[in-house]
C-alpha positions in Angstrom: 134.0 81.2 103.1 136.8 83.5 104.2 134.6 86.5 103.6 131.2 85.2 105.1 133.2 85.0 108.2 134.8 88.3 108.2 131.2 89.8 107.5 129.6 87.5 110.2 132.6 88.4 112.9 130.8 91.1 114.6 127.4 90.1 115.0 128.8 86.6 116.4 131.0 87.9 118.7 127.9 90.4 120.0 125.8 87.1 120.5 127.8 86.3 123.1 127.1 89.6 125.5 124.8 87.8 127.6 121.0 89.0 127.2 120.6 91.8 125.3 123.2 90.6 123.0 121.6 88.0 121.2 119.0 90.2 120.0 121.4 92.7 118.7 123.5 90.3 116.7 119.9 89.0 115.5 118.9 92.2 114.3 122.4 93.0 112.7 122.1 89.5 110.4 118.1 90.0 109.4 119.1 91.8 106.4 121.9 89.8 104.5 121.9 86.0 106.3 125.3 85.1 107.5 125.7 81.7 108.1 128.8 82.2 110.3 126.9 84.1 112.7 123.5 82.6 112.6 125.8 79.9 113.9 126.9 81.6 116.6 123.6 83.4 117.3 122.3 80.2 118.1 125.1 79.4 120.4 124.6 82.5 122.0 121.0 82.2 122.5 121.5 78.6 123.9 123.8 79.7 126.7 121.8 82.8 127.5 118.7 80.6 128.2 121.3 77.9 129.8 122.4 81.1 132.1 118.9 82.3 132.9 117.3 78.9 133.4 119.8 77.1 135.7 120.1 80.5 137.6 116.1 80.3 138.2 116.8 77.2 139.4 120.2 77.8 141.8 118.7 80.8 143.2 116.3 79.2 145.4 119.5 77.5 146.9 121.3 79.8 149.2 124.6 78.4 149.3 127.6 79.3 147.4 128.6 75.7 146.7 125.8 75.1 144.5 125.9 78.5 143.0 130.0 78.5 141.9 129.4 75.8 139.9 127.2 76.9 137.6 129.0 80.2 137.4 132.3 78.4 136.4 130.4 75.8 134.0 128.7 79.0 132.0 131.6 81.3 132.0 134.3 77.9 130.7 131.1 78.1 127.6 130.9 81.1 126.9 135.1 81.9 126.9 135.0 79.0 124.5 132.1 80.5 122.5 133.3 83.9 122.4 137.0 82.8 121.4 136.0 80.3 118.7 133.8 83.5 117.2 136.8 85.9 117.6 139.0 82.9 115.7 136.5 82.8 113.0 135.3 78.9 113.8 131.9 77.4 114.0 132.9 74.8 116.7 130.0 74.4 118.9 130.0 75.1 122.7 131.2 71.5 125.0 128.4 69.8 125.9 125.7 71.6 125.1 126.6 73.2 121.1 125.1 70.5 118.9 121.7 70.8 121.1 121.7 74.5 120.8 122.2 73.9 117.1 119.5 71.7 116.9 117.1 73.3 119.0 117.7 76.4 117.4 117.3 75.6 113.6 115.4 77.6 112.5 116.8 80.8 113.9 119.1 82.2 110.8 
């Protein structure tokens, strides 16, 4: 188990670069599947989508009160993604990290 997180360490911690990141550490675990980074991949993925979709959604609000929130509420997930990674955990993301597991199953 040890080793299967030291392998996976760098492609999960790369999940969590919002965006382009996702797909790198996707493309960096295609070859030999690591199931402590597919873990995190998934997280990854989850709060990139949760970033782009509630920032769709806030930007057609002009007003800083509704737009801190949502910047405080996906930088608090992705500290805690990003440190649990560095760590070498699989402890999903508050709130939303069992979803993104489920959700994203079938992404390895």
């Amino acid at each position: 188990m040890n080793n299967t997180i030291e392998t996976g360490k760098t492609a999960a911690i790369t999940s969590y670069i919002l965006g382009i990141g996702v797909f790198i550490a996707m493309s960096m675990n295609s070859d030999d599947k690591n199931t402590f980074a597919s873990f995190h991949i998934r997280q990854g993925l989850g709060l990139t989508l949760t970033f782009i979709s509630l920032g769709l959604i806030i930007s057609n609000f002009d007003s800083l009160m509704i737009s801190a929130p949502m910047w405080i509420f996906v930088s608090v997930l992705w500290s805690y993604g990003i440190f649990t990674a560095i760590k070498g955990e699989t402890k999903p993301v508050p709130l939303l990290g069992n979803l993104f597991q489920k959700w994203f199953a079938n992404i390895s």
